[in-house]
Amino acid sequence: MNIEELKSTLEKIKKSFKNQKKDGDDKESWNDLRVKYLGRKSKIKELFGLIGEFDPEERKKVGKMINDHKDYIEKEIALLKNKIEKEEEKIKYDITLPPRKRDIGKEHPITSIFELSKEIFSKMGFDIKTGPEIEEEWYNFDALNIPESHPARDEQDTFYINEEKKVLRTHTSPVQIRTMLEEKPPLAMIAPGKVYRSDTIDASHSPVFHQIEGLLIDENVKFSDLKGVLYKYLSELFNDNSIKLRFYNNYFPFTEPSAEMHMNCIFCKGEGCKVCKNSGWIELLGCGMVDPNVFKAVDIDPEKYTGFAFGVGVERLALLKYNIPDMRYFYENDLRMLNLM
Ligand code: DAH
């Protein structure tokens, strides 16, 4: 064999290698190529064995030619192997499969109502206030015009903290008192928070629940201001400008006059359904004009100032807004409840 023949032999091998490489598409094809073109019985092994037949001064050149050829084949096979393995990976992790479902947490409906309410009232200029959940009786009752002998103390099923003159607050109304002692009118605030009553749990009762208290005091505040604020709040909260409100005469010790406010049922639009027990209306909150006795307890002049107050149950709002059928879902930590939202 001379150099020219060697050259053409190498070309031939290269050509046949290229052709066979194109056909090979199964995952072992790189190995077949390796055996055939680099293995013990390969042409190239044979050529290496022929180097000795060349003139001594040509051997170096011949060796290099065969070696370059071997390097080329090795490199091509390595690339092919890499490519095949990558494709196998892709099959192992089939990116076209639908993802495994995960339970993803999100904001609790009670938190959502709190956050939305804070946003809406902040826009109207109300401050956000908080107070302690372990509250002194004076703030929870006396200052709100509920004296010791008053039946409302029993009605609210209070959790008492023995001998300390403290209670778990039965409503957020004591935050009104704390605010009025801290700030002078004009003032406007809401107080979102937890409240406690010794109730047994059922679809609409829980010993721990949530309220939002509201209070606005200035000169010349009228009942119509209360109506306007509540209308604005609820129409934004429920994202519905067609809501209707009605106010029924009621009694609360801390307001005079007092009212309970009903909203037309957002589910049946007033036609009557299970949620509104076929009345077309849903009782949502208590409200009224601040009683002069409350002003006296916190040293605000009832001749100069008037104000309105309201207290709304957050669970009730969340049930309506997110169409959740039972209050117990809020406290059972069952993630499926969040999917109702
Ligand atoms: N505190 C009352 C309750 O828990 C709700 C309430 C009614 C709050 C009338 C008010 C109000 O501020 O004016 O049932």
mmCIF file of C-alpha atoms and ligand atoms in Angstrom:
data_model
loop_
_atom_site.group_PDB
_atom_site.id
_atom_site.type_symbol
_atom_site.label_atom_id
_atom_site.label_comp_id
_atom_site.label_asym_id
_atom_site.label_seq_id
_atom_site.Cartn_x
_atom_site.Cartn_y
_atom_site.Cartn_z
ATOM 1 C CA MET A 1 0.000 0.000 0.000
ATOM 2 C CA ASN A 2 1.284 3.467 -0.802
ATOM 3 C CA ILE A 3 0.273 6.805 0.660
ATOM 4 C CA GLU A 4 -2.203 7.522 -2.122
ATOM 5 C CA GLU A 5 -3.940 4.204 -1.563
ATOM 6 C CA LEU A 6 -3.991 4.815 2.173
ATOM 7 C CA LYS A 7 -5.541 8.214 1.619
ATOM 8 C CA SER A 8 -8.320 6.831 -0.545
ATOM 9 C CA THR A 9 -8.927 3.950 1.869
ATOM 10 C CA LEU A 10 -9.339 6.421 4.711
ATOM 11 C CA GLU A 11 -11.740 8.527 2.634
ATOM 12 C CA LYS A 12 -13.773 5.452 1.860
ATOM 13 C CA ILE A 13 -13.990 4.505 5.524
ATOM 14 C CA LYS A 14 -15.027 8.052 6.367
ATOM 15 C CA LYS A 15 -17.728 8.054 3.731
ATOM 16 C CA SER A 16 -19.160 4.748 4.849
ATOM 17 C CA PHE A 17 -18.983 5.914 8.483
ATOM 18 C CA LYS A 18 -20.932 9.054 7.635
ATOM 19 C CA ASN A 19 -23.575 7.065 5.785
ATOM 20 C CA GLN A 20 -24.028 4.554 8.534
ATOM 21 C CA LYS A 21 -24.138 7.299 11.171
ATOM 22 C CA LYS A 22 -27.046 8.898 9.361
ATOM 23 C CA ASP A 23 -29.081 5.698 9.471
ATOM 24 C CA GLY A 24 -28.431 4.906 13.099
ATOM 25 C CA ASP A 25 -31.234 6.250 15.199
ATOM 26 C CA ASP A 26 -31.698 3.687 17.919
ATOM 27 C CA LYS A 27 -29.965 4.258 21.215
ATOM 28 C CA GLU A 28 -27.253 1.645 20.663
ATOM 29 C CA SER A 29 -26.252 2.919 17.226
ATOM 30 C CA TRP A 30 -23.265 4.831 18.588
ATOM 31 C CA ASN A 31 -21.938 1.603 20.053
ATOM 32 C CA ASP A 32 -22.364 -0.301 16.786
ATOM 33 C CA LEU A 33 -20.354 2.411 15.087
ATOM 34 C CA ARG A 34 -17.680 2.237 17.754
ATOM 35 C CA VAL A 35 -17.291 -1.527 17.343
ATOM 36 C CA LYS A 36 -17.268 -1.358 13.577
ATOM 37 C CA TYR A 37 -14.978 1.645 13.102
ATOM 38 C CA LEU A 38 -12.725 1.552 16.137
ATOM 39 C CA GLY A 39 -12.995 -1.991 17.454
ATOM 40 C CA ARG A 40 -10.494 -4.819 17.367
ATOM 41 C CA LYS A 41 -11.585 -6.010 13.953
ATOM 42 C CA SER A 42 -11.990 -2.574 12.449
ATOM 43 C CA LYS A 43 -10.325 -1.442 9.272
ATOM 44 C CA ILE A 44 -8.459 1.179 11.190
ATOM 45 C CA LYS A 45 -6.844 -1.367 13.512
ATOM 46 C CA GLU A 46 -5.750 -3.187 10.386
ATOM 47 C CA LEU A 47 -4.258 -0.009 8.919
ATOM 48 C CA PHE A 48 -2.294 0.650 12.081
ATOM 49 C CA GLY A 49 -0.792 -2.768 11.611
ATOM 50 C CA LEU A 50 0.346 -1.856 8.125
ATOM 51 C CA ILE A 51 2.451 1.136 9.153
ATOM 52 C CA GLY A 52 5.507 -1.113 9.228
ATOM 53 C CA GLU A 53 5.169 -1.773 5.499
ATOM 54 C CA PHE A 54 5.836 1.854 4.647
ATOM 55 C CA ASP A 55 9.284 3.365 4.130
ATOM 56 C CA PRO A 56 10.733 4.433 7.478
ATOM 57 C CA GLU A 57 10.705 8.140 6.496
ATOM 58 C CA GLU A 58 6.985 7.902 5.556
ATOM 59 C CA ARG A 59 5.866 6.117 8.709
ATOM 60 C CA LYS A 60 5.481 9.235 10.810
ATOM 61 C CA LYS A 61 3.238 10.835 8.198
ATOM 62 C CA VAL A 62 1.242 7.635 7.745
ATOM 63 C CA GLY A 63 0.806 7.252 11.493
ATOM 64 C CA LYS A 64 -0.499 10.772 11.737
ATOM 65 C CA MET A 65 -2.960 10.270 8.876
ATOM 66 C CA ILE A 66 -4.441 7.184 10.491
ATOM 67 C CA ASN A 67 -4.476 8.830 13.912
ATOM 68 C CA ASP A 68 -6.248 11.937 12.629
ATOM 69 C CA HIS A 69 -8.795 9.686 11.065
ATOM 70 C CA LYS A 70 -9.262 7.791 14.328
ATOM 71 C CA ASP A 71 -9.635 11.080 16.245
ATOM 72 C CA TYR A 72 -12.284 12.218 13.803
ATOM 73 C CA ILE A 73 -14.321 9.016 14.218
ATOM 74 C CA GLU A 74 -13.970 9.084 18.006
ATOM 75 C CA LYS A 75 -15.149 12.649 18.155
ATOM 76 C CA GLU A 76 -18.145 11.998 15.942
ATOM 77 C CA ILE A 77 -19.145 8.972 17.993
ATOM 78 C CA ALA A 78 -18.836 10.932 21.248
ATOM 79 C CA LEU A 79 -21.100 13.647 19.842
ATOM 80 C CA LEU A 80 -23.620 11.105 18.649
ATOM 81 C CA LYS A 81 -23.610 9.346 22.032
ATOM 82 C CA ASN A 82 -24.220 12.651 23.776
ATOM 83 C CA LYS A 83 -27.086 13.515 21.469
ATOM 84 C CA ILE A 84 -28.760 10.151 21.940
ATOM 85 C CA GLU A 85 -28.452 10.354 25.701
ATOM 86 C CA LYS A 86 -29.982 13.808 25.788
ATOM 87 C CA GLU A 87 -32.961 12.520 23.854
ATOM 88 C CA GLU A 88 -33.340 9.685 26.319
ATOM 89 C CA GLU A 89 -33.402 12.209 29.156
ATOM 90 C CA LYS A 90 -36.198 14.011 27.419
ATOM 91 C CA ILE A 91 -38.179 10.817 27.308
ATOM 92 C CA LYS A 92 -37.499 10.163 30.993
ATOM 93 C CA TYR A 93 -38.823 13.661 31.769
ATOM 94 C CA ASP A 94 -41.663 13.948 29.333
ATOM 95 C CA ILE A 95 -42.283 17.657 29.282
ATOM 96 C CA THR A 96 -45.529 17.191 27.407
ATOM 97 C CA LEU A 97 -47.154 15.364 30.340
ATOM 98 C CA PRO A 98 -49.630 17.446 32.373
ATOM 99 C CA PRO A 99 -48.100 18.550 35.710
ATOM 100 C CA ARG A 100 -48.834 16.664 38.895
ATOM 101 C CA LYS A 101 -51.484 18.562 40.837
ATOM 102 C CA ARG A 102 -50.321 20.247 43.987
ATOM 103 C CA ASP A 103 -52.327 21.789 46.763
ATOM 104 C CA ILE A 104 -51.388 25.402 46.684
ATOM 105 C CA GLY A 105 -52.239 27.616 49.607
ATOM 106 C CA LYS A 106 -53.740 31.034 49.166
ATOM 107 C CA GLU A 107 -55.190 33.807 51.214
ATOM 108 C CA HIS A 108 -57.900 32.713 53.628
ATOM 109 C CA PRO A 109 -61.336 34.207 52.809
ATOM 110 C CA ILE A 110 -61.478 35.928 56.191
ATOM 111 C CA THR A 111 -58.116 37.551 55.487
ATOM 112 C CA SER A 112 -59.323 38.563 52.031
ATOM 113 C CA ILE A 113 -62.390 40.300 53.449
ATOM 114 C CA PHE A 114 -60.202 42.084 56.009
ATOM 115 C CA GLU A 115 -57.742 43.216 53.363
ATOM 116 C CA LEU A 116 -60.410 44.344 50.893
ATOM 117 C CA SER A 117 -62.280 46.183 53.637
ATOM 118 C CA LYS A 118 -59.150 47.962 54.830
ATOM 119 C CA GLU A 119 -58.481 49.052 51.269
ATOM 120 C CA ILE A 120 -61.999 50.368 50.694
ATOM 121 C CA PHE A 121 -62.218 52.224 53.996
ATOM 122 C CA SER A 122 -58.688 53.622 53.676
ATOM 123 C CA LYS A 123 -59.718 55.185 50.377
ATOM 124 C CA MET A 124 -62.597 56.859 52.213
ATOM 125 C CA GLY A 125 -60.173 58.269 54.774
ATOM 126 C CA PHE A 126 -60.739 55.821 57.639
ATOM 127 C CA ASP A 127 -57.783 54.809 59.846
ATOM 128 C CA ILE A 128 -57.210 51.158 60.715
ATOM 129 C CA LYS A 129 -57.181 50.510 64.486
ATOM 130 C CA THR A 130 -56.620 47.484 66.660
ATOM 131 C CA GLY A 131 -57.197 46.661 70.300
ATOM 132 C CA PRO A 132 -56.463 43.778 72.697
ATOM 133 C CA GLU A 133 -58.432 40.545 72.509
ATOM 134 C CA ILE A 134 -58.155 40.202 76.284
ATOM 135 C CA GLU A 135 -60.089 43.325 77.125
ATOM 136 C CA GLU A 136 -61.039 45.128 80.299
ATOM 137 C CA GLU A 137 -64.721 44.913 81.134
ATOM 138 C CA TRP A 138 -64.924 48.663 81.204
ATOM 139 C CA TYR A 139 -64.033 48.963 77.495
ATOM 140 C CA ASN A 140 -66.046 45.959 76.424
ATOM 141 C CA PHE A 141 -69.180 46.932 78.396
ATOM 142 C CA ASP A 142 -69.357 49.927 80.761
ATOM 143 C CA ALA A 143 -68.006 52.610 78.443
ATOM 144 C CA LEU A 144 -70.317 51.309 75.720
ATOM 145 C CA ASN A 145 -73.312 52.051 77.903
ATOM 146 C CA ILE A 146 -73.721 48.436 79.022
ATOM 147 C CA PRO A 147 -73.756 48.667 82.842
ATOM 148 C CA GLU A 148 -73.195 45.692 85.146
ATOM 149 C CA SER A 149 -76.897 44.958 85.520
ATOM 150 C CA HIS A 150 -77.570 45.230 81.809
ATOM 151 C CA PRO A 151 -79.024 42.075 80.200
ATOM 152 C CA ALA A 152 -76.749 42.515 77.179
ATOM 153 C CA ARG A 153 -73.851 41.278 79.318
ATOM 154 C CA ASP A 154 -75.455 37.876 79.607
ATOM 155 C CA GLU A 155 -76.833 37.891 76.112
ATOM 156 C CA GLN A 156 -73.351 38.019 74.661
ATOM 157 C CA ASP A 157 -72.217 34.769 76.314
ATOM 158 C CA THR A 158 -69.022 36.296 77.562
ATOM 159 C CA PHE A 159 -65.837 34.383 78.384
ATOM 160 C CA TYR A 160 -64.736 35.908 81.673
ATOM 161 C CA ILE A 161 -61.187 35.851 82.912
ATOM 162 C CA ASN A 162 -61.523 35.128 86.595
ATOM 163 C CA GLU A 163 -61.289 37.945 89.104
ATOM 164 C CA GLU A 164 -59.378 40.241 86.810
ATOM 165 C CA LYS A 165 -62.243 42.277 85.527
ATOM 166 C CA LYS A 166 -61.137 41.140 82.095
ATOM 167 C CA VAL A 167 -62.971 39.323 79.335
ATOM 168 C CA LEU A 168 -62.233 37.921 75.913
ATOM 169 C CA ARG A 169 -63.762 40.778 73.955
ATOM 170 C CA THR A 170 -67.238 39.882 72.755
ATOM 171 C CA HIS A 171 -67.156 42.424 69.936
ATOM 172 C CA THR A 172 -64.804 44.932 68.305
ATOM 173 C CA SER A 173 -66.757 47.853 69.750
ATOM 174 C CA PRO A 174 -64.243 48.421 72.625
ATOM 175 C CA VAL A 175 -61.796 49.643 69.964
ATOM 176 C CA GLN A 176 -64.198 52.571 69.449
ATOM 177 C CA ILE A 177 -63.655 53.515 73.085
ATOM 178 C CA ARG A 178 -59.878 53.136 72.888
ATOM 179 C CA THR A 179 -59.791 55.317 69.779
ATOM 180 C CA MET A 180 -62.003 58.018 71.242
ATOM 181 C CA LEU A 181 -59.765 58.198 74.326
ATOM 182 C CA GLU A 182 -56.674 58.485 72.171
ATOM 183 C CA GLU A 183 -57.835 60.942 69.541
ATOM 184 C CA LYS A 184 -60.131 63.915 69.436
ATOM 185 C CA PRO A 185 -62.771 64.268 66.719
ATOM 186 C CA PRO A 186 -63.104 64.610 63.823
ATOM 187 C CA LEU A 187 -62.100 60.986 63.474
ATOM 188 C CA ALA A 188 -62.909 58.012 61.290
ATOM 189 C CA MET A 189 -61.680 54.505 61.920
ATOM 190 C CA ILE A 190 -62.351 50.850 61.346
ATOM 191 C CA ALA A 191 -61.193 48.043 63.621
ATOM 192 C CA PRO A 192 -60.954 44.578 62.098
ATOM 193 C CA GLY A 193 -60.378 41.740 64.559
ATOM 194 C CA LYS A 194 -61.195 38.513 66.377
ATOM 195 C CA VAL A 195 -63.991 38.308 68.915
ATOM 196 C CA TYR A 196 -65.087 35.569 71.301
ATOM 197 C CA ARG A 197 -68.396 34.257 72.580
ATOM 198 C CA SER A 198 -69.202 31.062 74.364
ATOM 199 C CA ASP A 199 -71.304 29.675 71.507
ATOM 200 C CA THR A 200 -71.442 26.103 70.260
ATOM 201 C CA ILE A 201 -70.168 25.552 66.758
ATOM 202 C CA ASP A 202 -72.707 25.132 63.977
ATOM 203 C CA ALA A 203 -73.136 26.316 60.390
ATOM 204 C CA SER A 204 -73.485 29.945 61.484
ATOM 205 C CA HIS A 205 -71.866 30.090 64.954
ATOM 206 C CA SER A 206 -68.377 29.750 66.314
ATOM 207 C CA PRO A 207 -66.822 30.684 69.679
ATOM 208 C CA VAL A 208 -64.183 32.664 67.797
ATOM 209 C CA PHE A 209 -65.203 34.818 64.894
ATOM 210 C CA HIS A 210 -64.353 38.123 63.247
ATOM 211 C CA GLN A 211 -65.848 41.560 63.068
ATOM 212 C CA ILE A 212 -65.104 44.915 61.552
ATOM 213 C CA GLU A 213 -66.072 47.870 63.656
ATOM 214 C CA GLY A 214 -66.575 51.313 62.150
ATOM 215 C CA LEU A 215 -66.782 54.733 63.749
ATOM 216 C CA LEU A 216 -66.945 58.246 62.355
ATOM 217 C CA ILE A 217 -67.313 61.367 64.486
ATOM 218 C CA ASP A 218 -67.548 64.993 63.450
ATOM 219 C CA GLU A 219 -69.879 67.930 63.782
ATOM 220 C CA ASN A 220 -73.157 67.333 61.969
ATOM 221 C CA VAL A 221 -72.742 63.679 61.142
ATOM 222 C CA LYS A 222 -76.112 62.282 60.093
ATOM 223 C CA PHE A 223 -77.698 58.893 59.634
ATOM 224 C CA SER A 224 -77.587 59.500 55.880
ATOM 225 C CA ASP A 225 -73.761 59.657 56.105
ATOM 226 C CA LEU A 226 -73.820 56.200 57.633
ATOM 227 C CA LYS A 227 -76.017 54.958 54.805
ATOM 228 C CA GLY A 228 -73.721 56.480 52.182
ATOM 229 C CA VAL A 229 -70.576 54.972 53.699
ATOM 230 C CA LEU A 230 -72.141 51.525 54.067
ATOM 231 C CA TYR A 231 -73.457 51.638 50.526
ATOM 232 C CA LYS A 232 -70.033 52.584 49.164
ATOM 233 C CA TYR A 233 -68.328 49.887 51.241
ATOM 234 C CA LEU A 234 -70.655 47.045 50.322
ATOM 235 C CA SER A 235 -71.007 47.914 46.662
ATOM 236 C CA GLU A 236 -67.203 47.871 46.363
ATOM 237 C CA LEU A 237 -66.799 44.756 48.463
ATOM 238 C CA PHE A 238 -69.311 42.817 46.382
ATOM 239 C CA ASN A 239 -68.302 44.596 43.216
ATOM 240 C CA ASP A 240 -71.917 45.392 42.496
ATOM 241 C CA ASN A 241 -73.477 48.830 42.144
ATOM 242 C CA SER A 242 -76.995 47.503 42.113
ATOM 243 C CA ILE A 243 -77.098 46.392 45.776
ATOM 244 C CA LYS A 244 -79.984 47.656 47.869
ATOM 245 C CA LEU A 245 -79.858 48.332 51.587
ATOM 246 C CA ARG A 246 -82.640 48.641 54.110
ATOM 247 C CA PHE A 247 -82.455 49.675 57.751
ATOM 248 C CA TYR A 248 -84.649 48.150 60.430
ATOM 249 C CA ASN A 249 -85.247 49.561 63.827
ATOM 250 C CA ASN A 250 -83.245 47.711 66.495
ATOM 251 C CA TYR A 251 -81.621 48.257 69.856
ATOM 252 C CA PHE A 252 -77.950 48.458 70.816
ATOM 253 C CA PRO A 253 -76.904 50.124 74.083
ATOM 254 C CA PHE A 254 -74.148 52.122 72.373
ATOM 255 C CA THR A 255 -76.202 53.666 69.570
ATOM 256 C CA GLU A 256 -79.334 55.737 69.459
ATOM 257 C CA PRO A 257 -81.143 55.331 67.193
ATOM 258 C CA SER A 258 -79.918 51.817 66.374
ATOM 259 C CA ALA A 259 -80.595 49.788 63.273
ATOM 260 C CA GLU A 260 -79.886 46.463 61.717
ATOM 261 C CA MET A 261 -78.976 46.710 58.083
ATOM 262 C CA HIS A 262 -80.157 44.267 55.467
ATOM 263 C CA MET A 263 -78.828 43.926 51.945
ATOM 264 C CA ASN A 264 -80.841 42.475 49.100
ATOM 265 C CA CYS A 265 -79.779 38.902 48.456
ATOM 266 C CA ILE A 266 -76.920 38.918 45.955
ATOM 267 C CA PHE A 267 -77.662 35.336 44.954
ATOM 268 C CA CYS A 268 -81.292 35.624 43.874
ATOM 269 C CA LYS A 269 -81.324 39.413 43.415
ATOM 270 C CA GLY A 270 -84.193 39.624 45.854
ATOM 271 C CA GLU A 271 -86.388 36.955 44.304
ATOM 272 C CA GLY A 272 -86.013 34.525 47.188
ATOM 273 C CA CYS A 273 -83.653 31.566 47.559
ATOM 274 C CA LYS A 274 -82.170 29.226 50.161
ATOM 275 C CA VAL A 275 -79.480 31.679 51.243
ATOM 276 C CA CYS A 276 -81.940 34.443 52.112
ATOM 277 C CA LYS A 277 -84.556 31.943 53.289
ATOM 278 C CA ASN A 278 -86.877 33.212 50.570
ATOM 279 C CA SER A 279 -87.051 36.693 52.037
ATOM 280 C CA GLY A 280 -84.901 38.337 49.360
ATOM 281 C CA TRP A 281 -82.910 40.094 52.102
ATOM 282 C CA ILE A 282 -79.898 39.215 54.234
ATOM 283 C CA GLU A 283 -79.174 40.748 57.625
ATOM 284 C CA LEU A 284 -75.594 41.957 57.520
ATOM 285 C CA LEU A 285 -74.757 44.287 60.365
ATOM 286 C CA GLY A 286 -75.725 46.433 63.318
ATOM 287 C CA CYS A 287 -75.287 50.168 63.277
ATOM 288 C CA GLY A 288 -76.588 53.474 64.532
ATOM 289 C CA MET A 289 -75.743 56.954 65.795
ATOM 290 C CA VAL A 290 -73.304 56.982 68.718
ATOM 291 C CA ASP A 291 -75.241 57.185 71.986
ATOM 292 C CA PRO A 292 -74.558 60.396 73.987
ATOM 293 C CA ASN A 293 -73.730 58.220 77.022
ATOM 294 C CA VAL A 294 -70.806 56.734 75.088
ATOM 295 C CA PHE A 295 -69.510 60.216 74.272
ATOM 296 C CA LYS A 296 -69.768 61.122 77.951
ATOM 297 C CA ALA A 297 -67.742 58.063 78.971
ATOM 298 C CA VAL A 298 -64.851 59.200 76.781
ATOM 299 C CA ASP A 299 -65.218 62.898 77.412
ATOM 300 C CA ILE A 300 -66.469 64.020 74.020
ATOM 301 C CA ASP A 301 -69.098 66.740 74.017
ATOM 302 C CA PRO A 302 -72.364 65.195 72.694
ATOM 303 C CA GLU A 303 -73.774 68.679 72.111
ATOM 304 C CA LYS A 304 -70.993 69.480 69.676
ATOM 305 C CA TYR A 305 -70.319 66.138 68.019
ATOM 306 C CA THR A 306 -72.368 63.374 66.502
ATOM 307 C CA GLY A 307 -71.161 60.142 64.988
ATOM 308 C CA PHE A 308 -72.147 56.862 63.519
ATOM 309 C CA ALA A 309 -70.921 53.374 64.295
ATOM 310 C CA PHE A 310 -71.378 49.937 62.855
ATOM 311 C CA GLY A 311 -70.210 46.411 63.466
ATOM 312 C CA VAL A 312 -70.222 43.750 60.775
ATOM 313 C CA GLY A 313 -69.597 40.003 60.956
ATOM 314 C CA VAL A 314 -66.761 39.064 58.626
ATOM 315 C CA GLU A 315 -67.749 35.398 58.306
ATOM 316 C CA ARG A 316 -71.139 36.455 57.029
ATOM 317 C CA LEU A 317 -69.518 38.681 54.391
ATOM 318 C CA ALA A 318 -67.124 35.913 53.355
ATOM 319 C CA LEU A 319 -69.924 33.326 53.077
ATOM 320 C CA LEU A 320 -71.768 35.654 50.751
ATOM 321 C CA LYS A 321 -68.833 36.902 48.726
ATOM 322 C CA TYR A 322 -67.252 33.500 48.129
ATOM 323 C CA ASN A 323 -70.436 31.444 48.214
ATOM 324 C CA ILE A 324 -69.201 29.189 51.020
ATOM 325 C CA PRO A 325 -72.128 27.271 52.481
ATOM 326 C CA ASP A 326 -71.002 26.692 56.070
ATOM 327 C CA MET A 327 -69.007 28.755 58.551
ATOM 328 C CA ARG A 328 -67.200 25.653 59.824
ATOM 329 C CA TYR A 329 -65.222 25.483 56.572
ATOM 330 C CA PHE A 330 -63.347 28.589 57.677
ATOM 331 C CA TYR A 331 -61.786 26.875 60.671
ATOM 332 C CA GLU A 332 -61.236 23.281 59.589
ATOM 333 C CA ASN A 333 -58.024 23.860 57.627
ATOM 334 C CA ASP A 334 -59.301 21.807 54.704
ATOM 335 C CA LEU A 335 -57.478 23.191 51.678
ATOM 336 C CA ARG A 336 -60.385 22.332 49.401
ATOM 337 C CA MET A 337 -62.236 25.263 50.939
ATOM 338 C CA LEU A 338 -59.754 27.672 49.325
ATOM 339 C CA ASN A 339 -60.753 26.329 45.931
ATOM 340 C CA LEU A 340 -64.279 27.564 46.493
ATOM 341 C CA MET A 341 -62.958 31.117 46.369
HETATM 342 N N1 DAH B 1 -71.166 45.215 68.720
HETATM 343 C C1 DAH B 1 -72.346 44.683 68.092
HETATM 344 C C2 DAH B 1 -72.315 43.171 68.148
HETATM 345 O O1 DAH B 1 -71.297 42.618 68.351
HETATM 346 C C3 DAH B 1 -72.417 45.114 66.640
HETATM 347 C C4 DAH B 1 -72.640 46.577 66.539
HETATM 348 C C5 DAH B 1 -73.941 47.067 66.444
HETATM 349 C C6 DAH B 1 -71.585 47.443 66.497
HETATM 350 C C7 DAH B 1 -74.168 48.414 66.320
HETATM 351 C C8 DAH B 1 -71.801 48.808 66.381
HETATM 352 C C9 DAH B 1 -73.124 49.280 66.301
HETATM 353 O O2 DAH B 1 -70.805 49.692 66.346
HETATM 354 O O3 DAH B 1 -73.330 50.600 66.173
HETATM 355 O O4 DAH B 1 -73.310 42.552 67.948
#
